[in-house]
Amino acid sequence: MPLLESLGSDLIEALIGLLMIPIGLLPDSLSAPFEYRFMQRALLTSVLVGAICGLLSSFVVLKRWSLLGDAISHAVLPGVAIAYLLGWPFFIGAFITGALTSLGIGAIERHTRIKSDAAMGLMFTAAFALGIVIISKIASSTHLMHILFGNVLGVQTSALMLTLLAGVIAILAIWLAYRPLLLYTFDPQQAQALGFNIGLIHYGLILLLTLTIVASLETVGIILVVAMLITPGATAHLLTDRFKPMLAIAVLVGIISAVAGLLLSFHLDVASGGAIVLVATALFCLALIAAPKHGLLVRVWRRNRLQE
Amino acid sequence: MTDTPAIEARRLCAAYHRQPVLTDITLALPAGQWTAIVGPNGAGKSSLLKVVTGSLQPLSGELRILGGSANQQRRAGKIAYMAQQEQMEWDFPVSVRETVMTGRYGLMRQDPWWQRLMPDHWANPAHRRAVEEALEAVDMRDHAAGPIGELSGGQKKRVMLARALAQQADILLLDEPLAGVDPPSERLILDMLERERRAGRTIIMVTHDLPSARRHADQVALINQTLVGMGPPAEMLSDAMLAQLAVGVAPRSTAGGVRAAA
Ligand SMILES: Nc1ncnc2c1ncn2[C@@H]1O[C@H](COP(=O)(O)OP(=O)(O)OP(=O)(O)O)[C@@H](O)[C@H]1O
Ligand SMILES: [Mg+2]
């Protein structure tokens, strides 16, 4: 364990050093905040969170899992609270209740006549309520605010390590299982006919989603993390008709939003989660208007040309 | 060719949420032949194919594919499946060529691991060749680089068929491959299926196109919740049999009969 930890902090140092190279090229007014140690760590966290959220968001958007993402992210709260009570690292509790809730949703959906959106709404509000009740009893309200809305400027080493680990796992999993994941997302019936283990892929993807949400908690917070799991993917979907470029664009949108949001949060002294999501939404609006093929401008222009 | 049937079902029952769609189906579809499955809307033809592909779990009964366990044969890539097209996600960001390549994904499990991590254009040349041949066979080479969302209904059908072909599987399960295609494409598809049968493949085709079934199928299976009859086309597609099919002879259910009569 100590070996792993020192390896982790070495890796973090190396990555921060790497990130500082492009930062050095920026004008002083932009690069000045990164003199601070906490800003360097916040930057690395933002880049990582933006990248993994962006990566997963393509799957969430194409699989229509937005509500599921929202459900898991809310269901994480009681886990955080219980972990706080027991003195565990928060992400262990978060991961457990997030995963349990997604399994519970699947079970309700399969074995009762309740439809999936109702099953999700029911489970996640219940879990969230439990979390609120526990937290209102134990923790100070600032702590609650940070969990709910994120605080990337105060990110701790343990959370940074977790984010790094989640990033490595997500990238490896998607790279190694790229084709099964693509086929499952695109056409599950075909995946089934080719003998792929649908259940394994389905729950694997859900666990990956839960891991991403937990890893993003300190940065964007429970309430807003789902935006980072939808907006980058939706933006990328407007910009391309290919899957791999879509993954790449979504990752890029995620990173840009996270970094720009971090800067806004620093300069304007506003909540980091909100700032990040607003930047992502602005990028989405830009794509909506100006996308080369599916954008509004092109559509208007095409319609006018047809009428001539 | 041995006598092992391509698909063998014994007392097969299946249901969606306890509502039965298939009851007590016992049949053996011979390998290397062309079988047409005929029955009214809602008869459970698509559901039967879904049981074979594994997306609908049977409640009871036994299913064997080429003499082996169904799951094992699916994993071995023996079953190529073309679904009825309403169930597909057509605005998915993939090109026509990538879509056809997904038909090879099962076989790619047998490639060495480093080849499996490569993008499509560096994949094993056998896969790429099979994809190009399949695109050629359905005359869709010109659209290969475009997104699937921009195809017409008949073109979509041909792409889905190309994907099934590219798999070079022993058994082709086709759910209404002729619905909604223009006459030249219909000719193209039927000729192509004739070639596949001559190459020794088993063709199982759900269809409402009785003239094509009469002309091409070796036998016809009449399905209306249960197996109403199976035999040569001339016999099965006679007026008497078709009348019996429409009424439905499902012994333990009135649902099929009511639906067909309504
Ligand atoms: N996903 C589903 N959930 C619940 N019921 C279903 C589902 N799919 C089909 N059914 C029901 O099962 C019955 C058989 O459907 P199936 O699609 O197998 O019919 P089919 O013979 O293929 O009809 P068609 O000729 O219209 O394609 C129908 O009554 C249908 O309502
Ligand atoms: Mg059907």
Coordinates of C-alpha atoms and ligand atoms in Angstrom, one line a residue:
Chain A
M1 CA 0.0 0.0 0.0
P2 CA 2.7 2.6 0.9
L3 CA 4.5 1.6 -2.3
L4 CA 1.3 2.2 -4.3
E5 CA 0.8 5.6 -2.6
S6 CA 4.2 6.8 -3.3
L7 CA 3.9 5.6 -6.9
G8 CA 0.6 7.5 -7.0
S9 CA 2.1 10.8 -5.7
D10 CA 5.1 10.4 -8.1
L11 CA 2.6 10.0 -11.0
I12 CA 0.7 13.0 -9.8
E13 CA 3.8 15.1 -9.7
A14 CA 4.8 14.0 -13.1
L15 CA 1.4 14.8 -14.6
I16 CA 1.4 18.2 -13.0
G17 CA 4.8 18.9 -14.4
L18 CA 3.5 17.8 -17.8
L19 CA 0.4 20.1 -17.5
M20 CA 2.6 23.0 -16.5
I21 CA 4.3 23.0 -19.9
P22 CA 1.4 24.3 -22.0
I23 CA 0.4 26.5 -19.0
G24 CA 3.8 28.2 -19.3
L25 CA 3.0 29.2 -22.8
L26 CA -0.1 31.1 -21.8
P27 CA -0.1 34.9 -21.2
D28 CA 0.7 35.8 -17.6
S29 CA -2.8 36.8 -16.6
L30 CA -4.0 33.3 -17.3
S31 CA -1.1 31.3 -16.0
A32 CA -0.5 33.3 -12.8
P33 CA -3.0 31.4 -10.7
F34 CA -1.1 28.2 -11.4
E35 CA 1.8 29.4 -9.3
Y36 CA -0.2 28.1 -6.4
R37 CA 0.2 24.5 -5.4
F38 CA -3.5 24.0 -4.8
M39 CA -4.3 25.4 -8.3
Q40 CA -2.0 22.9 -9.9
R41 CA -3.7 20.1 -8.2
A42 CA -7.1 21.5 -9.0
L43 CA -6.0 21.8 -12.7
L44 CA -4.9 18.1 -12.8
T45 CA -8.2 17.0 -11.2
S46 CA -10.2 19.1 -13.6
V47 CA -8.4 17.7 -16.6
L48 CA -8.9 14.1 -15.4
V49 CA -12.6 14.6 -14.4
G50 CA -13.3 16.4 -17.7
A51 CA -11.7 13.6 -19.6
I52 CA -13.4 10.6 -17.9
C53 CA -16.8 12.3 -17.8
G54 CA -16.4 13.2 -21.4
L55 CA -15.4 9.6 -22.3
L56 CA -18.4 8.1 -20.5
S57 CA -20.8 10.8 -21.7
S58 CA -20.8 9.4 -25.2
F59 CA -22.1 6.1 -24.0
V60 CA -24.6 7.8 -21.6
V61 CA -26.0 9.9 -24.5
L62 CA -26.2 7.1 -27.0
K63 CA -27.6 4.6 -24.6
R64 CA -30.2 7.1 -23.3
W65 CA -28.9 6.7 -19.7
S66 CA -29.1 10.3 -18.6
L67 CA -31.7 9.6 -16.0
L68 CA -29.7 6.6 -14.8
G69 CA -26.6 8.8 -14.5
D70 CA -28.7 11.2 -12.4
A71 CA -30.0 8.4 -10.3
I72 CA -26.6 7.0 -9.5
S73 CA -25.1 10.4 -8.7
H74 CA -27.9 11.1 -6.2
A75 CA -27.7 7.7 -4.7
V76 CA -24.1 8.3 -3.8
L77 CA -25.0 10.7 -1.0
P78 CA -26.0 8.2 1.7
G79 CA -22.8 6.4 1.0
V80 CA -20.8 9.5 1.6
A81 CA -22.7 10.1 4.8
I82 CA -22.3 6.6 6.1
A83 CA -18.6 6.6 5.3
Y84 CA -18.3 9.9 7.2
L85 CA -20.0 8.3 10.2
L86 CA -17.7 5.3 10.1
G87 CA -14.6 7.2 9.3
W88 CA -14.0 5.5 6.0
P89 CA -12.8 7.3 2.9
F90 CA -15.9 8.8 1.4
F91 CA -15.6 7.2 -2.0
I92 CA -15.9 3.6 -0.7
G93 CA -19.3 4.4 0.7
A94 CA -20.3 6.4 -2.3
F95 CA -19.3 3.5 -4.7
I96 CA -21.3 1.0 -2.6
T97 CA -24.6 2.9 -2.4
G98 CA -24.3 4.0 -6.1
A99 CA -23.8 0.5 -7.3
L100 CA -26.5 -1.0 -5.0
T101 CA -29.0 1.6 -6.3
S102 CA -28.3 0.8 -9.9
L103 CA -28.7 -2.9 -9.2
G104 CA -31.9 -2.1 -7.3
I105 CA -33.3 -0.2 -10.3
G106 CA -32.5 -3.2 -12.5
A107 CA -34.3 -5.5 -10.1
I108 CA -37.4 -3.4 -9.8
E109 CA -37.6 -3.0 -13.6
R110 CA -37.2 -6.7 -14.3
H111 CA -39.4 -8.2 -11.6
T112 CA -42.3 -5.8 -11.3
R113 CA -44.5 -3.9 -13.7
I114 CA -43.0 -0.6 -12.7
K115 CA -41.4 1.2 -15.7
S116 CA -37.7 2.1 -15.7
D117 CA -38.1 5.8 -15.3
A118 CA -40.4 5.4 -12.3
A119 CA -38.0 2.8 -10.8
M120 CA -35.1 5.2 -11.2
G121 CA -37.0 8.2 -9.8
L122 CA -38.2 6.1 -6.8
M123 CA -34.8 4.6 -5.9
F124 CA -32.7 7.7 -6.3
T125 CA -35.0 10.0 -4.4
A126 CA -35.2 7.5 -1.6
A127 CA -31.4 7.1 -1.4
F128 CA -30.9 10.9 -1.6
A129 CA -33.5 11.4 1.2
L130 CA -31.6 8.9 3.4
G131 CA -28.4 10.8 2.7
I132 CA -29.9 14.1 3.6
V133 CA -31.4 12.8 6.8
I134 CA -28.0 11.3 7.9
I135 CA -26.0 14.4 6.9
S136 CA -28.4 16.8 8.6
K137 CA -27.8 15.0 11.8
I138 CA -24.0 14.8 11.6
A139 CA -22.1 17.2 9.4
S140 CA -21.7 20.9 9.2
S141 CA -23.6 22.6 6.3
T142 CA -20.4 23.7 4.5
H143 CA -19.3 20.1 4.3
L144 CA -22.8 19.2 2.8
M145 CA -22.5 22.1 0.4
H146 CA -19.1 20.8 -0.9
I147 CA -20.5 17.3 -1.4
L148 CA -23.6 18.6 -3.2
F149 CA -21.9 21.3 -5.3
G150 CA -18.2 20.4 -5.5
N151 CA -15.2 22.3 -4.5
V152 CA -12.3 21.7 -6.9
L153 CA -10.1 24.3 -5.3
G154 CA -10.0 22.3 -2.1
V155 CA -9.5 18.9 -3.6
Q156 CA -7.6 16.4 -1.3
T157 CA -4.8 14.1 -2.3
S158 CA -6.9 11.0 -1.7
A159 CA -9.6 12.3 -4.0
L160 CA -7.0 13.2 -6.6
M161 CA -5.5 9.7 -6.4
L162 CA -9.0 8.2 -6.8
T163 CA -9.7 10.3 -9.8
L164 CA -6.4 9.2 -11.4
L165 CA -7.2 5.6 -10.7
A166 CA -10.8 6.0 -12.1
G167 CA -9.3 7.6 -15.2
V168 CA -6.8 4.7 -15.8
I169 CA -9.5 2.1 -15.2
A170 CA -12.0 3.8 -17.5
I171 CA -9.5 4.3 -20.4
L172 CA -8.2 0.8 -20.1
A173 CA -11.7 -0.8 -19.9
I174 CA -13.0 1.2 -22.9
W175 CA -9.9 0.5 -24.9
L176 CA -9.8 -3.2 -24.2
A177 CA -13.5 -3.8 -24.6
Y178 CA -14.1 -1.2 -27.3
R179 CA -15.9 -3.4 -29.8
P180 CA -18.2 -5.2 -27.3
L181 CA -19.1 -1.9 -25.8
L182 CA -19.7 -0.3 -29.1
L183 CA -21.8 -3.2 -30.3
Y184 CA -23.8 -3.3 -27.0
T185 CA -24.5 0.4 -27.2
F186 CA -25.4 0.3 -30.9
D187 CA -27.3 -2.9 -31.2
P188 CA -27.6 -5.1 -28.1
Q189 CA -29.6 -7.8 -30.0
Q190 CA -26.8 -8.3 -32.4
A191 CA -24.3 -8.5 -29.5
Q192 CA -26.5 -11.2 -28.0
A193 CA -26.7 -13.1 -31.3
L194 CA -22.9 -13.1 -31.5
G195 CA -22.7 -14.7 -28.1
F196 CA -21.4 -11.7 -26.1
N197 CA -22.2 -11.7 -22.4
I198 CA -24.8 -8.8 -22.4
G199 CA -25.2 -8.9 -18.6
L200 CA -21.5 -8.5 -18.0
I201 CA -21.2 -5.6 -20.5
H202 CA -24.3 -3.9 -19.1
Y203 CA -23.2 -4.1 -15.5
G204 CA -19.6 -3.4 -16.3
L205 CA -20.7 -0.1 -18.0
I206 CA -22.9 0.8 -15.1
L207 CA -20.0 0.2 -12.6
L208 CA -17.7 2.3 -14.8
L209 CA -20.4 5.0 -14.7
T210 CA -20.6 4.8 -10.9
L211 CA -16.8 5.0 -10.6
T212 CA -16.7 8.1 -12.8
I213 CA -19.4 9.8 -10.8
V214 CA -17.7 9.0 -7.5
A215 CA -14.4 10.2 -8.9
S216 CA -16.0 13.5 -10.0
L217 CA -17.8 14.2 -6.7
E218 CA -15.3 16.6 -5.2
T219 CA -14.9 18.5 -8.4
V220 CA -18.5 19.1 -9.7
G221 CA -20.6 17.7 -6.9
I222 CA -23.5 15.3 -6.7
I223 CA -26.1 17.5 -8.2
L224 CA -24.2 18.7 -11.2
V225 CA -22.0 15.7 -12.1
V226 CA -24.8 14.3 -14.4
A227 CA -24.4 17.4 -16.6
M228 CA -20.8 16.4 -17.3
L229 CA -22.1 13.0 -18.2
I230 CA -24.6 14.4 -20.7
T231 CA -23.4 17.7 -22.1
P232 CA -20.0 16.7 -23.6
G233 CA -21.5 13.7 -25.3
A234 CA -24.5 15.6 -26.6
T235 CA -22.2 18.3 -28.0
A236 CA -20.0 15.7 -29.7
H237 CA -23.1 14.0 -31.1
L238 CA -23.9 17.3 -32.9
L239 CA -20.5 17.6 -34.3
T240 CA -19.7 14.2 -35.8
D241 CA -21.3 11.1 -37.4
R242 CA -18.5 8.7 -36.2
F243 CA -18.1 7.0 -32.9
K244 CA -14.4 7.4 -32.2
P245 CA -14.3 11.1 -33.1
M246 CA -17.4 11.5 -30.9
L247 CA -15.5 10.0 -28.0
A248 CA -12.5 12.3 -28.7
I249 CA -14.6 15.4 -29.0
A250 CA -16.6 14.6 -25.9
V251 CA -13.3 14.2 -24.0
L252 CA -12.1 17.5 -25.3
V253 CA -15.3 19.3 -24.4
G254 CA -15.1 17.8 -21.0
I255 CA -11.5 19.0 -20.4
I256 CA -12.1 22.4 -21.8
S257 CA -15.2 22.9 -19.6
A258 CA -13.4 21.7 -16.5
V259 CA -10.3 23.9 -17.0
A260 CA -12.2 27.0 -18.0
G261 CA -14.7 26.4 -15.2
L262 CA -11.8 26.1 -12.8
L263 CA -10.4 29.5 -13.9
L264 CA -13.8 31.2 -13.6
S265 CA -14.2 29.7 -10.2
F266 CA -10.8 31.1 -9.1
H267 CA -11.2 34.5 -10.6
L268 CA -14.8 35.2 -9.8
D269 CA -14.8 33.2 -6.5
V270 CA -17.9 31.1 -7.5
A271 CA -18.7 27.4 -7.0
S272 CA -16.5 25.4 -9.3
G273 CA -19.2 22.8 -10.2
G274 CA -21.5 25.4 -11.4
A275 CA -18.9 27.2 -13.4
I276 CA -17.7 24.0 -15.1
V277 CA -21.2 23.0 -16.1
L278 CA -22.0 26.5 -17.4
V279 CA -19.0 26.4 -19.6
A280 CA -20.0 23.0 -20.9
T281 CA -23.5 24.3 -21.6
A282 CA -22.1 27.3 -23.5
L283 CA -20.0 24.9 -25.6
F284 CA -23.1 22.9 -26.3
C285 CA -25.1 26.0 -27.4
L286 CA -22.2 27.0 -29.7
A287 CA -22.3 23.5 -31.3
L288 CA -26.1 23.7 -31.5
I289 CA -25.9 26.9 -33.5
A290 CA -22.7 26.5 -35.5
A291 CA -22.2 22.7 -36.0
P292 CA -21.2 22.0 -39.6
K293 CA -23.9 19.5 -40.4
H294 CA -26.5 19.4 -37.7
G295 CA -26.3 23.0 -36.6
L296 CA -29.1 25.5 -36.7
L297 CA -27.3 28.0 -39.0
V298 CA -26.6 25.3 -41.6
R299 CA -30.2 24.2 -41.4
V300 CA -31.5 27.6 -42.0
W301 CA -29.1 28.2 -44.8
R302 CA -30.1 24.9 -46.4
R303 CA -33.8 25.7 -46.2
N304 CA -33.3 29.1 -47.7
R305 CA -31.3 27.6 -50.6
L306 CA -34.0 25.0 -51.2
Q307 CA -36.7 27.8 -51.4
E308 CA -34.7 29.7 -54.0
Chain B
M1 CA -23.9 -32.3 -45.1
T2 CA -24.9 -34.4 -42.1
D3 CA -28.4 -34.9 -40.9
T4 CA -28.0 -32.8 -37.8
P5 CA -30.7 -30.1 -38.0
A6 CA -29.5 -26.5 -38.1
I7 CA -32.1 -25.6 -35.4
E8 CA -34.0 -28.0 -33.3
A9 CA -36.6 -27.0 -30.8
R10 CA -38.4 -29.3 -28.4
R11 CA -41.6 -28.2 -26.6
L12 CA -40.4 -24.6 -26.6
C13 CA -42.4 -22.0 -24.7
A14 CA -41.7 -18.3 -24.4
A15 CA -43.4 -15.3 -23.0
Y16 CA -43.0 -11.5 -22.5
H17 CA -43.9 -10.7 -18.9
R18 CA -46.0 -13.9 -18.5
Q19 CA -48.0 -13.2 -21.7
P20 CA -47.3 -16.3 -23.8
V21 CA -46.1 -15.7 -27.4
L22 CA -44.8 -19.2 -28.3
T23 CA -46.4 -22.4 -26.9
D24 CA -45.1 -25.9 -27.3
I25 CA -43.1 -25.5 -30.4
T26 CA -41.4 -28.6 -31.6
L27 CA -39.6 -28.4 -34.9
A28 CA -36.3 -29.3 -36.7
L29 CA -35.1 -27.0 -39.5
P30 CA -32.7 -28.9 -41.8
A31 CA -29.2 -27.7 -42.4
G32 CA -28.2 -26.4 -45.8
Q33 CA -31.7 -25.6 -46.8
W34 CA -33.9 -22.6 -47.2
T35 CA -36.8 -22.4 -44.7
A36 CA -39.5 -19.7 -44.9
I37 CA -41.4 -18.9 -41.7
V38 CA -44.8 -17.6 -42.4
G39 CA -47.6 -16.4 -40.1
P40 CA -49.9 -13.4 -39.4
N41 CA -48.7 -10.2 -37.6
G42 CA -48.1 -10.9 -33.9
A43 CA -47.8 -14.6 -34.5
G44 CA -44.5 -14.8 -32.7
K45 CA -42.2 -15.2 -35.8
S46 CA -39.7 -12.6 -34.6
S47 CA -40.0 -13.9 -31.1
L48 CA -39.0 -17.3 -32.3
L49 CA -35.9 -15.9 -34.0
K50 CA -35.2 -14.0 -30.7
V51 CA -35.2 -17.2 -28.8
V52 CA -32.7 -18.6 -31.2
T53 CA -30.4 -15.5 -30.9
G54 CA -30.8 -15.5 -27.1
S55 CA -32.4 -12.1 -26.6
L56 CA -35.7 -13.8 -25.5
Q57 CA -35.2 -16.5 -22.8
P58 CA -37.5 -19.5 -23.3
L59 CA -39.7 -20.4 -20.3
S60 CA -39.3 -24.1 -20.9
G61 CA -38.3 -26.5 -23.6
E62 CA -35.0 -27.2 -25.3
L63 CA -33.2 -25.5 -28.1
R64 CA -30.2 -27.0 -30.0
I65 CA -28.2 -25.3 -32.7
L66 CA -26.3 -27.5 -35.1
G67 CA -26.5 -30.3 -32.5
G68 CA -24.8 -28.2 -29.9
S69 CA -25.8 -25.9 -27.1
A70 CA -27.3 -22.6 -28.3
N71 CA -25.0 -20.3 -26.4
Q72 CA -21.9 -22.2 -27.4
Q73 CA -22.9 -22.0 -31.1
R74 CA -23.7 -18.3 -30.8
R75 CA -20.2 -17.7 -29.4
A76 CA -18.7 -19.7 -32.2
G77 CA -20.3 -17.3 -34.6
K78 CA -22.6 -19.8 -36.3
I79 CA -25.6 -17.6 -36.3
A80 CA -25.9 -14.5 -38.4
Y81 CA -29.0 -12.4 -37.5
M82 CA -30.8 -9.7 -39.3
A83 CA -33.5 -8.1 -37.1
Q84 CA -36.7 -6.5 -38.2
Q85 CA -35.5 -3.0 -38.7
E86 CA -37.8 -0.9 -36.4
Q87 CA -35.7 -2.0 -33.4
M88 CA -32.5 -0.4 -34.6
E89 CA -30.9 2.8 -33.4
W90 CA -30.5 4.5 -36.8
D91 CA -29.0 7.9 -35.7
F92 CA -26.0 6.1 -34.1
P93 CA -22.7 7.6 -35.2
V94 CA -21.3 4.8 -37.3
S95 CA -20.7 4.5 -41.0
V96 CA -22.2 1.8 -43.2
R97 CA -18.8 0.0 -43.4
E98 CA -18.4 0.0 -39.6
T99 CA -21.9 -1.3 -39.2
V100 CA -21.2 -4.2 -41.6
M101 CA -17.9 -4.8 -39.7
T102 CA -19.8 -5.4 -36.5
G103 CA -21.0 -8.6 -38.0
R104 CA -17.4 -9.8 -37.7
Y105 CA -17.0 -8.8 -34.0
G106 CA -17.9 -12.3 -32.8
L107 CA -15.2 -13.9 -35.0
M108 CA -12.6 -11.4 -33.9
R109 CA -12.5 -13.2 -30.5
Q110 CA -10.4 -15.8 -32.3
D111 CA -7.8 -13.2 -33.4
P112 CA -4.6 -12.8 -31.4
W113 CA -5.1 -10.2 -28.7
W114 CA -2.9 -7.5 -30.2
Q115 CA -4.9 -7.6 -33.4
R116 CA -8.2 -7.2 -31.4
L117 CA -6.9 -3.9 -30.0
M118 CA -6.3 -2.4 -33.5
P119 CA -8.8 -0.1 -35.2
D120 CA -10.9 -1.6 -38.1
H121 CA -8.5 -0.6 -40.9
W122 CA -5.7 -2.5 -39.3
A123 CA -7.8 -5.5 -38.3
N124 CA -7.2 -8.9 -39.7
P125 CA -7.5 -8.6 -43.5
A126 CA -9.9 -11.5 -43.6
H127 CA -12.5 -9.3 -41.8
R128 CA -12.0 -6.4 -44.1
R129 CA -12.2 -8.6 -47.2
A130 CA -15.5 -10.2 -45.9
V131 CA -16.9 -6.7 -45.3
E132 CA -16.1 -5.5 -48.8
E133 CA -17.5 -8.6 -50.4
A134 CA -20.7 -8.3 -48.4
L135 CA -21.1 -4.6 -49.4
E136 CA -20.5 -5.5 -53.0
A137 CA -23.0 -8.3 -52.8
V138 CA -25.8 -6.0 -51.8
D139 CA -24.5 -3.2 -54.0
M140 CA -23.8 -0.7 -51.3
R141 CA -20.1 0.0 -51.9
D142 CA -21.0 3.6 -53.0
H143 CA -22.5 4.4 -49.6
A144 CA -19.9 2.5 -47.5
A145 CA -18.3 5.6 -46.0
G146 CA -21.5 7.5 -45.2
P147 CA -23.4 7.4 -41.9
I148 CA -26.2 4.8 -41.6
G149 CA -28.7 7.5 -40.6
E150 CA -28.8 8.9 -44.1
L151 CA -30.0 5.8 -45.9
S152 CA -33.4 5.0 -47.2
G153 CA -35.4 2.2 -45.8
G154 CA -34.5 -0.3 -48.5
Q155 CA -30.8 0.7 -48.3
K156 CA -30.9 0.1 -44.6
K157 CA -32.3 -3.3 -45.2
R158 CA -29.4 -4.1 -47.6
V159 CA -26.8 -2.9 -45.1
M160 CA -28.3 -5.1 -42.4
L161 CA -28.2 -8.0 -44.8
A162 CA -24.6 -7.2 -45.7
R163 CA -23.7 -7.4 -42.0
A164 CA -25.3 -10.8 -41.7
L165 CA -23.5 -12.0 -44.9
A166 CA -20.1 -10.6 -43.7
Q167 CA -20.2 -13.0 -40.8
Q168 CA -20.0 -15.9 -43.2
A169 CA -22.0 -17.9 -40.6
D170 CA -23.5 -21.4 -41.2
I171 CA -27.0 -20.2 -40.4
L172 CA -28.6 -17.0 -41.7
L173 CA -31.6 -15.9 -39.6
L174 CA -33.4 -13.1 -41.5
D175 CA -36.4 -11.3 -40.2
E176 CA -38.4 -10.0 -43.2
P177 CA -35.5 -9.2 -45.5
L178 CA -37.8 -8.5 -48.4
A179 CA -40.2 -6.0 -46.7
G180 CA -40.0 -2.6 -48.1
V181 CA -37.4 -3.1 -50.8
D182 CA -37.9 -2.2 -54.5
P183 CA -38.2 -5.1 -57.1
P184 CA -34.6 -4.8 -58.4
S185 CA -33.3 -5.0 -54.8
E186 CA -35.6 -7.9 -54.1
R187 CA -34.1 -9.8 -57.1
L188 CA -30.6 -8.9 -55.9
I189 CA -31.3 -10.2 -52.4
L190 CA -33.0 -13.4 -53.5
D191 CA -30.2 -14.2 -56.0
M192 CA -27.7 -13.5 -53.3
L193 CA -29.5 -15.8 -50.9
E194 CA -29.6 -18.5 -53.6
R195 CA -25.8 -18.3 -53.9
E196 CA -25.5 -18.6 -50.1
R197 CA -27.6 -21.7 -50.1
R198 CA -25.6 -23.2 -52.9
A199 CA -22.5 -22.5 -50.8
G200 CA -24.0 -24.8 -48.1
R201 CA -25.5 -22.2 -45.8
T202 CA -28.8 -22.6 -43.9
I203 CA -31.3 -19.8 -44.6
I204 CA -34.2 -19.2 -42.3
M205 CA -36.3 -16.3 -43.5
V206 CA -39.4 -14.8 -41.9
T207 CA -41.5 -13.4 -44.7
H208 CA -45.0 -12.2 -45.7
D209 CA -44.1 -12.5 -49.4
L210 CA -45.7 -15.8 -50.3
P211 CA -44.7 -15.8 -54.0
S212 CA -41.0 -15.6 -53.1
A213 CA -41.5 -18.2 -50.4
R214 CA -43.1 -20.5 -53.0
R215 CA -40.4 -19.9 -55.5
H216 CA -37.3 -20.2 -53.3
A217 CA -37.9 -22.0 -50.1
D218 CA -37.2 -25.7 -49.7
Q219 CA -39.8 -25.8 -46.9
V220 CA -42.2 -23.6 -45.1
A221 CA -43.0 -23.5 -41.4
L222 CA -46.4 -22.0 -40.5
I223 CA -46.3 -20.3 -37.2
N224 CA -49.2 -18.8 -35.2
Q225 CA -48.1 -18.9 -31.5
T226 CA -47.4 -22.6 -32.1
L227 CA -46.3 -24.6 -35.1
V228 CA -49.3 -25.0 -37.4
G229 CA -47.5 -27.0 -40.0
M230 CA -44.3 -27.6 -41.8
G231 CA -43.6 -29.1 -45.2
P232 CA -42.9 -28.2 -48.9
P233 CA -44.2 -24.8 -50.0
A234 CA -46.8 -26.2 -52.4
E235 CA -48.4 -28.0 -49.5
M236 CA -48.1 -25.4 -46.8
L237 CA -49.1 -22.4 -48.8
S238 CA -52.3 -24.0 -50.1
D239 CA -55.5 -22.1 -49.4
A240 CA -56.6 -24.7 -46.9
M241 CA -53.4 -24.5 -44.8
L242 CA -53.4 -20.7 -45.0
A243 CA -57.0 -20.6 -43.7
Q244 CA -56.0 -22.8 -40.9
L245 CA -53.0 -20.6 -40.1
A246 CA -55.2 -17.5 -39.9
V247 CA -57.5 -19.1 -37.4
G248 CA -54.6 -20.4 -35.4
V249 CA -54.7 -23.8 -33.9
A250 CA -52.8 -22.9 -30.8
P251 CA -54.3 -25.5 -28.4
R252 CA -53.8 -23.7 -25.0
S253 CA -54.7 -20.2 -26.0
T254 CA -57.4 -18.2 -27.6
A255 CA -55.3 -15.0 -27.9
G256 CA -53.8 -16.0 -31.3
G257 CA -57.1 -16.9 -32.8
V258 CA -58.9 -13.8 -31.6
R259 CA -56.1 -11.6 -32.9
A260 CA -56.1 -13.2 -36.3
A261 CA -59.9 -13.2 -36.6
A262 CA -60.2 -9.5 -35.6
Ligands
LIG1 N1 -40.7 -6.6 -26.4 C1 -42.0 -7.1 -26.3 N2 -42.6 -6.9 -25.1 C2 -43.9 -7.4 -24.9 N3 -44.6 -8.0 -25.9 C3 -44.0 -8.2 -27.1 C4 -42.7 -7.7 -27.3 N4 -42.3 -8.0 -28.6 C5 -43.4 -8.6 -29.1 N5 -44.4 -8.8 -28.2 C6 -45.7 -9.4 -28.4 O1 -45.5 -10.7 -28.8 C7 -46.3 -11.1 -29.8 C8 -45.5 -11.7 -31.0 O2 -44.7 -10.7 -31.5 P1 -43.7 -10.9 -32.7 O3 -42.9 -9.7 -32.9 O4 -42.9 -12.2 -32.4 O5 -44.7 -11.2 -33.9 P2 -44.3 -11.4 -35.5 O6 -44.9 -12.7 -35.8 O7 -42.9 -11.2 -35.7 O8 -45.2 -10.3 -36.1 P3 -44.9 -9.3 -37.4 O9 -45.3 -10.1 -38.6 O10 -45.8 -8.2 -37.2 O11 -43.5 -9.0 -37.4 C9 -47.1 -9.9 -30.2 O12 -48.4 -10.1 -29.7 C10 -46.4 -8.8 -29.6 O13 -47.4 -7.8 -29.1
MG2 MG -41.8 -9.8 -36.7

